[in-house]
mmCIF file of C-alpha atoms in Angstrom:
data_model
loop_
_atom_site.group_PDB
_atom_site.id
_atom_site.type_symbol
_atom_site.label_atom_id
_atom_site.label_comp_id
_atom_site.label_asym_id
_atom_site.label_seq_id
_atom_site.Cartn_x
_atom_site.Cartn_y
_atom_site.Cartn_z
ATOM 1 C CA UNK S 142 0.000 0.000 0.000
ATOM 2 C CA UNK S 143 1.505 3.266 -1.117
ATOM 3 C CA UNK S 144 0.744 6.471 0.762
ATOM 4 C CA UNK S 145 -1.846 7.710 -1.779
ATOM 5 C CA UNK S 146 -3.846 4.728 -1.585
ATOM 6 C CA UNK S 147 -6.532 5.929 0.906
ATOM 7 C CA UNK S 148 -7.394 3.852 3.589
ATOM 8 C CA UNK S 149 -10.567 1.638 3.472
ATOM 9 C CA UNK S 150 -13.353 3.262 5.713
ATOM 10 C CA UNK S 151 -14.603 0.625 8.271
ATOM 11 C CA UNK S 152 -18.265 -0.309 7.679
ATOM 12 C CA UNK S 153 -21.093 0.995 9.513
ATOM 13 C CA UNK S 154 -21.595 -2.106 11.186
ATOM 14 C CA UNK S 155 -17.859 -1.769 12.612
ATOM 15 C CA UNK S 156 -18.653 1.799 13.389
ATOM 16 C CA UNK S 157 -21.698 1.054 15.546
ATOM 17 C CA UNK S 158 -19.948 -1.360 17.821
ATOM 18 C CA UNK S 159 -20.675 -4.168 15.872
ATOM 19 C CA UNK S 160 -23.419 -7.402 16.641
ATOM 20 C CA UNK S 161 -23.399 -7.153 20.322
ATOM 21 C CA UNK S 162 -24.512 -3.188 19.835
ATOM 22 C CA UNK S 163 -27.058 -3.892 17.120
ATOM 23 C CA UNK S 164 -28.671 -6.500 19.054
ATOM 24 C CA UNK S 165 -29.377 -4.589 22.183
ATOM 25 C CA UNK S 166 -29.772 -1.488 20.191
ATOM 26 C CA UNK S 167 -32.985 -2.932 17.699
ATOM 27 C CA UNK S 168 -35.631 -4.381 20.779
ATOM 28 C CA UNK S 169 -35.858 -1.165 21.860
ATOM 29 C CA UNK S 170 -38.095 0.899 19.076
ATOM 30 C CA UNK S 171 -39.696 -2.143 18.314
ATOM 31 C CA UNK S 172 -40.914 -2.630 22.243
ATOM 32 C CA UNK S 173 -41.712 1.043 22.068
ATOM 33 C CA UNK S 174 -43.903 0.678 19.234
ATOM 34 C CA UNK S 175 -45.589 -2.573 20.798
ATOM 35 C CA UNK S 176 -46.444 -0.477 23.985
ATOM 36 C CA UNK S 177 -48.037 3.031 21.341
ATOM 37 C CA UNK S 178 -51.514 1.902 20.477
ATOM 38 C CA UNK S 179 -51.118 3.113 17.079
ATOM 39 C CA UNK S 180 -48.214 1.021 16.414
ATOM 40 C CA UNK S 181 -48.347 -1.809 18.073
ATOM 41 C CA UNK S 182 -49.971 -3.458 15.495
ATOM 42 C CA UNK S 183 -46.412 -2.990 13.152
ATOM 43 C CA UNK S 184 -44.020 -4.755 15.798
ATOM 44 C CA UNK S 185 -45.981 -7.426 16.308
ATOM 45 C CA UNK S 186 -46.588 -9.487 12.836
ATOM 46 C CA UNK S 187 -49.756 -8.257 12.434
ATOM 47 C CA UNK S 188 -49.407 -8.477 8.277
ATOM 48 C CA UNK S 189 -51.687 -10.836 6.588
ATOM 49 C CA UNK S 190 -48.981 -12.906 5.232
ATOM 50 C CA UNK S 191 -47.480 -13.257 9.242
ATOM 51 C CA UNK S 192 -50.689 -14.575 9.599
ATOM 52 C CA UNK S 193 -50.617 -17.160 6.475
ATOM 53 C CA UNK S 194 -47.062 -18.143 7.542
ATOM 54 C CA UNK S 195 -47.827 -18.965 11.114
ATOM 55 C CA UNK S 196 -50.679 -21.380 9.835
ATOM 56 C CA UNK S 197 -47.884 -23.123 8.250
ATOM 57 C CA UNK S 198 -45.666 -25.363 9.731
ATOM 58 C CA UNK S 199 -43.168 -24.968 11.394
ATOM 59 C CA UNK S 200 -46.345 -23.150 14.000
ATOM 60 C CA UNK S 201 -45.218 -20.325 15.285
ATOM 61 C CA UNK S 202 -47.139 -19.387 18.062
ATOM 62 C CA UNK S 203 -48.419 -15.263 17.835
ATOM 63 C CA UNK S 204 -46.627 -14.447 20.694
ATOM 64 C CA UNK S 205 -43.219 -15.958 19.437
ATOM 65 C CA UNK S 206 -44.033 -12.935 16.369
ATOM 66 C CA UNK S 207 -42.366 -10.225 18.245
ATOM 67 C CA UNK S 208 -39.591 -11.775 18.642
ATOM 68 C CA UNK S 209 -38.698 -13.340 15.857
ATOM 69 C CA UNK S 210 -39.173 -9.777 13.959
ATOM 70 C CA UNK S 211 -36.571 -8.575 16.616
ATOM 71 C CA UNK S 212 -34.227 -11.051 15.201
ATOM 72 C CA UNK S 213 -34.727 -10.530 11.601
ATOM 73 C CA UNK S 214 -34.701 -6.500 12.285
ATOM 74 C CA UNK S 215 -31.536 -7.142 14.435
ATOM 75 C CA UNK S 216 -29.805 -9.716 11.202
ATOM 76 C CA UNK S 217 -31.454 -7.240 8.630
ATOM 77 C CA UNK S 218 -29.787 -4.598 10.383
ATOM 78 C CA UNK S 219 -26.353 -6.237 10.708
ATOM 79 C CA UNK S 220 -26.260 -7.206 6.986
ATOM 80 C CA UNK S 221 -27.452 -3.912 5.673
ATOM 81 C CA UNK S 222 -24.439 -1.875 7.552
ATOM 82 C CA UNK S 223 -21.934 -4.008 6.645
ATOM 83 C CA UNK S 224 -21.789 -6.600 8.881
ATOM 84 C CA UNK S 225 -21.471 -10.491 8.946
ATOM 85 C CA UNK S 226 -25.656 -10.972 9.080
ATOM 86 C CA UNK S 227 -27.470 -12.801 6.863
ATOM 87 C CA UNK S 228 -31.204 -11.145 6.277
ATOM 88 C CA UNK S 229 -33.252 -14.425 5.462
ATOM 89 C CA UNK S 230 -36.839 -12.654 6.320
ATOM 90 C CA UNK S 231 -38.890 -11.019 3.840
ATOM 91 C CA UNK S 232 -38.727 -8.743 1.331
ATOM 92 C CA UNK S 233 -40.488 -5.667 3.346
ATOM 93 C CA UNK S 234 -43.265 -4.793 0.891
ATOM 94 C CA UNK S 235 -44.408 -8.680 1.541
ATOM 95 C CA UNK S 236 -43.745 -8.516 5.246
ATOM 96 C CA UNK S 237 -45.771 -5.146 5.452
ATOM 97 C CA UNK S 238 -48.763 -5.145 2.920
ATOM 98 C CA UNK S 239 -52.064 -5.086 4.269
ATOM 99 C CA UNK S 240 -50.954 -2.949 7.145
ATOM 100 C CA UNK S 241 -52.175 0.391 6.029
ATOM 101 C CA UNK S 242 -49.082 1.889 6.996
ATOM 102 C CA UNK S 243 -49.150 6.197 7.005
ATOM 103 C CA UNK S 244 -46.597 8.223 7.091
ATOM 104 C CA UNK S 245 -47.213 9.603 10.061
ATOM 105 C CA UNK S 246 -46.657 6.356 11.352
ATOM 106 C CA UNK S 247 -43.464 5.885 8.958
ATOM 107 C CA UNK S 248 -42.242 8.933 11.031
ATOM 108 C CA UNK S 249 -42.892 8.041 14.526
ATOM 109 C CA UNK S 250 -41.563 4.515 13.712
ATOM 110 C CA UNK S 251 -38.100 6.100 12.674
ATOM 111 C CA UNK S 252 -38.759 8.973 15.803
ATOM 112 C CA UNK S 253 -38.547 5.505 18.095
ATOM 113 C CA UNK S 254 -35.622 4.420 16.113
ATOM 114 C CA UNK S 255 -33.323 7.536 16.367
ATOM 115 C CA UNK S 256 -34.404 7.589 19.948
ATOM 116 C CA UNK S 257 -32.827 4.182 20.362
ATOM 117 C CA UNK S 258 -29.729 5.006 18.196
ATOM 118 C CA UNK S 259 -29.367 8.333 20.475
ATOM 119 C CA UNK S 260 -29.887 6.009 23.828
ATOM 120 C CA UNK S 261 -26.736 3.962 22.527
ATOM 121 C CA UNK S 262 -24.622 7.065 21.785
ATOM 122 C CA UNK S 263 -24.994 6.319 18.458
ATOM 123 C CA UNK S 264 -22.395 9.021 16.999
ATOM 124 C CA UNK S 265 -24.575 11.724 14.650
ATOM 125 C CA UNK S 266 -23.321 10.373 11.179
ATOM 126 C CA UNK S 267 -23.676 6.631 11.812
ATOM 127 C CA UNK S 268 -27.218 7.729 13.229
ATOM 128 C CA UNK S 269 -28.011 9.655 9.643
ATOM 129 C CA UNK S 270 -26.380 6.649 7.965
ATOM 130 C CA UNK S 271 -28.762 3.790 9.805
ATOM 131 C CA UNK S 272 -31.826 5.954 9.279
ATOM 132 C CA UNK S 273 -30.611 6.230 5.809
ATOM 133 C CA UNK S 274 -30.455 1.990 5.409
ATOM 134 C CA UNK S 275 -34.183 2.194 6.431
ATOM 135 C CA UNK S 276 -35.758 5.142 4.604
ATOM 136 C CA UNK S 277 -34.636 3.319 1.426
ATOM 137 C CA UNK S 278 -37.611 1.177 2.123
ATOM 138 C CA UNK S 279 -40.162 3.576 2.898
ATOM 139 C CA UNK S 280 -41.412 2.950 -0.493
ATOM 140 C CA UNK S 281 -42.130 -0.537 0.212
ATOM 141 C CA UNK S 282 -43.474 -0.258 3.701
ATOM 142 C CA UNK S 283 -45.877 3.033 3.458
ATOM 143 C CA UNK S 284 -48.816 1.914 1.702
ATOM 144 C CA UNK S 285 -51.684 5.011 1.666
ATOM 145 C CA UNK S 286 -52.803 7.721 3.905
ATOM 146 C CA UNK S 287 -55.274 6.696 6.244
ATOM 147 C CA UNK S 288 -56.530 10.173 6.557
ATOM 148 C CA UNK S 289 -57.903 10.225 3.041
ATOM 149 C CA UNK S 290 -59.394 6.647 3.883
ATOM 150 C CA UNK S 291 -60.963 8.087 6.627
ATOM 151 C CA UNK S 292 -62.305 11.073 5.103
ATOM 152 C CA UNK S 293 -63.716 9.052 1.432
ATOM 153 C CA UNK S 294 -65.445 6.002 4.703
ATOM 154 C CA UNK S 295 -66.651 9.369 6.155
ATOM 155 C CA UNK S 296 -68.362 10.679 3.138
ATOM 156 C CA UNK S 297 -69.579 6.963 2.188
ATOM 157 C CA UNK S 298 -71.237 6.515 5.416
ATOM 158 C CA UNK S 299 -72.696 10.170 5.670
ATOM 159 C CA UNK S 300 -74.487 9.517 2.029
ATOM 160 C CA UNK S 301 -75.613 5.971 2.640
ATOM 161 C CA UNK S 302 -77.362 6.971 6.296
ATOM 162 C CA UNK S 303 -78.957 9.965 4.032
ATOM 163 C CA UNK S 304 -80.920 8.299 1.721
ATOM 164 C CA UNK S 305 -81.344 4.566 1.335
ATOM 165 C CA UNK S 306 -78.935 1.877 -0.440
ATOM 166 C CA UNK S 307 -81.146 -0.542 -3.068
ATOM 167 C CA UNK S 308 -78.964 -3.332 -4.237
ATOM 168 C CA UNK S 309 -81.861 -4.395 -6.214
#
């Protein structure tokens, strides 16, 4: 190695302190969200297809969910930064759809998450860099705004109590 050859950054994963950091670090948002109403049904395999694979064999019991989407966030985690991990879960538009996901609930999702990073001393630009690995999926996970849901089921229900529905 010559002295203009730069030397390699270490990855994220390094960075962060490595499995031992990422494995304490990841229960933490997710058993904040399971104790917010409004989220508790996203840390908990509440998706339609958790449901269909925990029919299947091997059973897996509903309250072994949470934890087994701790370990998948915690090897999804290591792999994405860098790390040794192997992500064998879902892709997250499978392991999400049928949620209803908002964004407002996107946001306080990643609120609980740089929470946790900040709890760990997390330094600022390995923070911006994990919220980074995750925002890349926002896409995927976000499916429609529940406030225009609410609003068109408002208008549907005012109109039908207003006048009768004939299905004749």
């Amino acid at each position: 190695m010559t002295e203009d050859t730069p030397i390699r950054e270490r990855s994220l994963y390094h960075r962060m302190g490595a499995y031992d950091v990422i494995a304490a670090l990841v229960p933490v948002p997710l058993q904040n969200a399971r104790t917010t109403p409004r989220l508790a049904p996203f840390a908990t395999g509440a998706s339609p297809d958790s449901h269909k694979r925990a029919q299947h064999p091997p059973v897996c019991p509903p309250w072994r969910l949470a934890g087994i989407i701790g370990q998948l966030t915690v090897e999804q985690l290591c792999a994405l930064a860098g790390g040794p991990c192997i992500y064998l879960g879902r892709d997250m538009k499978t392991s999400h759809a049928g949620l209803g996901i908002t964004e407002a609930e996107w946001e306080a999702n990643m609120q609980l998450l740089g929470a946790s990073l900040d709890k760990f001393r997390i330094s600022p630009k390995e923070k911006h860099e994990v919220l980074a690995l995750f925002a890349a999926y926002k896409d995927d996970i976000v499916e429609r705004d529940k406030a225009w849901f609410t609003t068109l089921s408002e208008k549907v229900i005012r109109r039908s109590n207003s006048r009768p529905i004939s299905f004749a």
